[in-house]
Backbone as numpy.savetxt, mean C-alpha at the origin, in Angstrom:
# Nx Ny Nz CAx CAy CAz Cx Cy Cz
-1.19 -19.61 6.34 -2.03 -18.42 6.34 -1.15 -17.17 6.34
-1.25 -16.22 5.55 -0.69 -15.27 5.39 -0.80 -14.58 6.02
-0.25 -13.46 7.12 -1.11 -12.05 8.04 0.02 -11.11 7.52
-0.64 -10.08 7.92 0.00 -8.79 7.16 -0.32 -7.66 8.11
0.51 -6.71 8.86 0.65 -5.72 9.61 1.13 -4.43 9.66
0.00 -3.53 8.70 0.98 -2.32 8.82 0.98 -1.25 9.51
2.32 -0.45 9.73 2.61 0.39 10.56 2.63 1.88 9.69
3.21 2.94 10.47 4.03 4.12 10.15 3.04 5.51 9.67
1.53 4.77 9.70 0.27 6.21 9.58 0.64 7.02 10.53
-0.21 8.52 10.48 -0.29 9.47 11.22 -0.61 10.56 10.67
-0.69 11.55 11.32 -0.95 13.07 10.85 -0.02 13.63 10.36
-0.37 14.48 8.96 0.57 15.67 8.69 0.15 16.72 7.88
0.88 17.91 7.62 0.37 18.43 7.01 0.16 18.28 5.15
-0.38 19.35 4.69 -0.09 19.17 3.36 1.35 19.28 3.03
1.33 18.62 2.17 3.12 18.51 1.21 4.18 17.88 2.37
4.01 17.20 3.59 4.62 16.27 4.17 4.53 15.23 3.37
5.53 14.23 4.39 5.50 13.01 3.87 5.42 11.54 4.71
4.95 10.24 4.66 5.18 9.39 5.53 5.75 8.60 4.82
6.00 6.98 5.65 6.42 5.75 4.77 5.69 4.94 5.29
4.52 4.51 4.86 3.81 3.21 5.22 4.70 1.48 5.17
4.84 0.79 6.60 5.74 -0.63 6.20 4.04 -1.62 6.35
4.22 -2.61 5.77 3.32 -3.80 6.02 4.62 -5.37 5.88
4.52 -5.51 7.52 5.09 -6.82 7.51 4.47 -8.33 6.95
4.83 -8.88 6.01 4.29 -10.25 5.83 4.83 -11.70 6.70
4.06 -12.11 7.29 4.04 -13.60 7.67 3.64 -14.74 7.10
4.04 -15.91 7.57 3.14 -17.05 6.83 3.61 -17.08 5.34
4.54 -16.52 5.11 4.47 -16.79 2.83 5.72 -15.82 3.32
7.35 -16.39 2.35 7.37 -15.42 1.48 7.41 -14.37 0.75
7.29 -12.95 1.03 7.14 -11.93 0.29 7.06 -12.18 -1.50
8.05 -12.74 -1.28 8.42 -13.35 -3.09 7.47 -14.22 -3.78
6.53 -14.68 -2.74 5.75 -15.91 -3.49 4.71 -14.84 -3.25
4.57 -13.93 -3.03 2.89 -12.96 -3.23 2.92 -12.24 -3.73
1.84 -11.48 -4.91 2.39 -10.56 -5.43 1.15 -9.06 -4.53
1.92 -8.04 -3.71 1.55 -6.94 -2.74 0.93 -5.81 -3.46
-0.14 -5.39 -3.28 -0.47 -4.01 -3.28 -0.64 -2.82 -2.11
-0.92 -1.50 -2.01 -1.36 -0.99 -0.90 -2.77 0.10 -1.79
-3.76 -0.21 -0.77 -5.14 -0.21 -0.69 -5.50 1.20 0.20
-6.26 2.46 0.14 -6.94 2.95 0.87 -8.44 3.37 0.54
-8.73 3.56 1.78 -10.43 3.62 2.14 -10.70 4.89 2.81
-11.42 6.24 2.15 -11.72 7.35 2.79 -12.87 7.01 3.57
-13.58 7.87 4.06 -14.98 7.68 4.71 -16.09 7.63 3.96
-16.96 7.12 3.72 -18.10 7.07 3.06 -17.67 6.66 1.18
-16.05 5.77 0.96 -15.94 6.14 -0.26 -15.61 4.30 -0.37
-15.70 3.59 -1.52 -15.27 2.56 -1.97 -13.38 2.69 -1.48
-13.11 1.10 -1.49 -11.50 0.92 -1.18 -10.86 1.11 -2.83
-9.90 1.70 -2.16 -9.24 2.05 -4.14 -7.95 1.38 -4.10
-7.34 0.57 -5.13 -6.02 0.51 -4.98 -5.11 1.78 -5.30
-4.21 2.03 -4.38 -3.27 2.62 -4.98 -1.58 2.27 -5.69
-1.01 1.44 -5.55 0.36 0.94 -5.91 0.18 -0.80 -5.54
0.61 -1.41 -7.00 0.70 -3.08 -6.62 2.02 -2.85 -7.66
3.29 -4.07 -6.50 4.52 -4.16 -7.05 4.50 -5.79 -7.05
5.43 -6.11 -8.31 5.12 -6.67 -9.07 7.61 -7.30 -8.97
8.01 -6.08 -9.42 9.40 -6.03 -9.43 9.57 -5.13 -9.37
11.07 -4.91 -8.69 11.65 -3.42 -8.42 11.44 -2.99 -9.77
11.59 -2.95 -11.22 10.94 -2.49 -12.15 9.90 -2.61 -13.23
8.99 -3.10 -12.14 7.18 -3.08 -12.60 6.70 -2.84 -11.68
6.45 -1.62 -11.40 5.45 -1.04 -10.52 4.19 -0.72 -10.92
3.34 -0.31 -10.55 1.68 0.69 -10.84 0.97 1.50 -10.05
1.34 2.14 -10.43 0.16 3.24 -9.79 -1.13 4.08 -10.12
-1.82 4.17 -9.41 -3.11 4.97 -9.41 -2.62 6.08 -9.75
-3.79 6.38 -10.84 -2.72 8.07 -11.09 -3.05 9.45 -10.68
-3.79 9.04 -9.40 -3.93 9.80 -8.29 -2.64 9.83 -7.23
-1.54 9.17 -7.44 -0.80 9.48 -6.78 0.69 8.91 -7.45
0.73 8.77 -8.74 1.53 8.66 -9.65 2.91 9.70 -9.33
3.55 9.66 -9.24 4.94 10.80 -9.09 4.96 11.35 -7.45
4.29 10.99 -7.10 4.20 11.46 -5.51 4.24 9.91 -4.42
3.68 9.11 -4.79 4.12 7.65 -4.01 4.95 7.35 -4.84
5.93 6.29 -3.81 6.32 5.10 -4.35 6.36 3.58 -3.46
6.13 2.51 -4.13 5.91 0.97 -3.71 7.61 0.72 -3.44
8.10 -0.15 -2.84 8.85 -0.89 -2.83 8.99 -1.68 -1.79
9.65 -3.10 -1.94 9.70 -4.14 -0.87 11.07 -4.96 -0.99
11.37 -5.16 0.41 12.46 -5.59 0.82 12.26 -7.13 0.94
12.95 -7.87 0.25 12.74 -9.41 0.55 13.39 -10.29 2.13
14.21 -9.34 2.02 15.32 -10.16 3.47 14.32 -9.59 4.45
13.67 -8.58 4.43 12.99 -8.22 5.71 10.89 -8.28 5.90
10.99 -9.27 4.68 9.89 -9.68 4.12 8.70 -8.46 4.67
9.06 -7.56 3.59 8.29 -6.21 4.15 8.22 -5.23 2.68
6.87 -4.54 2.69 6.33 -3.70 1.42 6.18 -2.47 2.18
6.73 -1.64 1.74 6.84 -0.25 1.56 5.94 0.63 0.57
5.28 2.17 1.92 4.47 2.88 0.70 5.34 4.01 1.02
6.72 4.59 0.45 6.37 6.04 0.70 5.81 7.37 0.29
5.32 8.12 0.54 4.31 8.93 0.62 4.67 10.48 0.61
5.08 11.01 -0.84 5.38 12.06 -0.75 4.33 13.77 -1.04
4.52 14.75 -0.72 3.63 16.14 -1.13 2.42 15.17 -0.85
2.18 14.85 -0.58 0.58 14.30 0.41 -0.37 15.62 0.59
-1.57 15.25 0.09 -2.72 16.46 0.01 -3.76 16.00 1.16
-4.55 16.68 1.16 -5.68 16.37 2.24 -6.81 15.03 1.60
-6.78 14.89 0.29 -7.15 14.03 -0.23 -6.72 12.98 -0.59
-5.86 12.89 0.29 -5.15 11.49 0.53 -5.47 11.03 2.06
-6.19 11.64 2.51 -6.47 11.33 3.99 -7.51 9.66 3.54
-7.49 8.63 4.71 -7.87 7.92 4.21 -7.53 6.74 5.06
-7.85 5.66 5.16 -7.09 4.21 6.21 -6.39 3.44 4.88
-5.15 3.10 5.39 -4.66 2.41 4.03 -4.07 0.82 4.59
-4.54 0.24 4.01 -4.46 -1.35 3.76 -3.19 -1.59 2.63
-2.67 -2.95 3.17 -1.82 -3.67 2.61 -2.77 -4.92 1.62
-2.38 -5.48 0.74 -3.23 -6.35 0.50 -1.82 -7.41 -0.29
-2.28 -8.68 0.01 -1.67 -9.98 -0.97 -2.26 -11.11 -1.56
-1.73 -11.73 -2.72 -2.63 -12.23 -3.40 -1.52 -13.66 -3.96
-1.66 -14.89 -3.81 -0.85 -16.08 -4.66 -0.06 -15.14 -5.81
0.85 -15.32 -5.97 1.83 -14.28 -7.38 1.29 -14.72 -8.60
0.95 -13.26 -8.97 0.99 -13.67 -10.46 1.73 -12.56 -10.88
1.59 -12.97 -12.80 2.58 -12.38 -13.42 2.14 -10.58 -14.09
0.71 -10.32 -13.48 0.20 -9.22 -14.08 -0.08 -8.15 -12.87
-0.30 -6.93 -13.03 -0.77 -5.92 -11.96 -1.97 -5.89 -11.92
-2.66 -5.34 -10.90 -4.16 -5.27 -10.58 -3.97 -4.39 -9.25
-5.24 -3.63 -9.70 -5.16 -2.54 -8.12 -7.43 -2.79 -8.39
-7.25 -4.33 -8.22 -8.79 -4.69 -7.87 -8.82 -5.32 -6.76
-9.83 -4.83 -5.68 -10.00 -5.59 -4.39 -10.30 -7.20 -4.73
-10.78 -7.43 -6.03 -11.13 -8.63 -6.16 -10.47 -9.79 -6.24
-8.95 -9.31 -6.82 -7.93 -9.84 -7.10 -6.93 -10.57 -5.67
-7.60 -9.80 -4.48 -6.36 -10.00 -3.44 -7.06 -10.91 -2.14
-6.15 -11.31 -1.75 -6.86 -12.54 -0.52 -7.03 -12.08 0.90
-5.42 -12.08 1.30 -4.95 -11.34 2.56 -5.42 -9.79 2.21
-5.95 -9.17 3.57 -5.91 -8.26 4.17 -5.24 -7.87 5.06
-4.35 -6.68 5.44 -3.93 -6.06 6.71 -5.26 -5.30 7.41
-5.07 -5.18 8.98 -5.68 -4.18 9.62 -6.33 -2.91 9.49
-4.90 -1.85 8.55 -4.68 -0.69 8.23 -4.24 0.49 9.14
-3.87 1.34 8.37 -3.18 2.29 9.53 -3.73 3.64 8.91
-3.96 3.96 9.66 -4.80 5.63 9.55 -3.83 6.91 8.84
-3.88 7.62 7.79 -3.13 8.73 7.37 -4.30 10.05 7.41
-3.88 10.89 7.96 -4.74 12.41 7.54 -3.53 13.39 7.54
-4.10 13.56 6.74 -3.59 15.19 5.94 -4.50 16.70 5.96
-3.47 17.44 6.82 -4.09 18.29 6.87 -4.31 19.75 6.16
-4.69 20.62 5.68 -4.27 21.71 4.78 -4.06 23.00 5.72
């Protein structure tokens, strides 16, 4: 069974920055292929970034040039960092994993494991 735990939300202002970590257990890092997921209030979960290889990434292009995905295999851990952050990025953001495959997807439908999530607001 896979669990997934992420850390490093919090408050900031506009044009700060954070780094979201989500630890994986149970699997691997390498045998799943990771996205990171957020959920505003009253709004559907959206993907935002599913990595794939250090060079195949994707992003939502709501936050295209301002995030970036990456994951460390030795420390079986996915990385969001989170740059010029707007207030509309406020939101709970989820880790998500899915058996590897060879294509990207930022569809809730696509992914198995869930993390908890960790809370980001942005303030203006």
């Amino acid at each position: 069974q896979v669990q997934l735990v992420e850390s490093g939300g919090g408050s900031v202002q506009a044009g700060g920055s954070l780094r979201l970590a989500c630890v994986v257990s149970g699997s691997s890092i390498s045998r799943v292929s990771m996205a990171w997921f957020r959920q505003a209030p009253g709004k559907e979960r959206e993907g935002v970034a599913n990595f794939l290889s250090a060079a195949n990434t994707y992003y939502d292009a709501s936050v295209k040039g301002r995030f970036i995905i990456s994951q460390d295999n030795a420390r079986n851990t996915l990385y969001l960092q989170m740059n010029n952050l707007k207030p509309e990025d406020t939101a709970m953001y989820y880790c998500a994993a899915s058996p590897w495959r060879p294509w990207w997807s930022l569809l809730t439908k696509d992914y198995t494991y869930w993390g908890q999530g960790t809370q980001v607001t942005v303030s203006s």
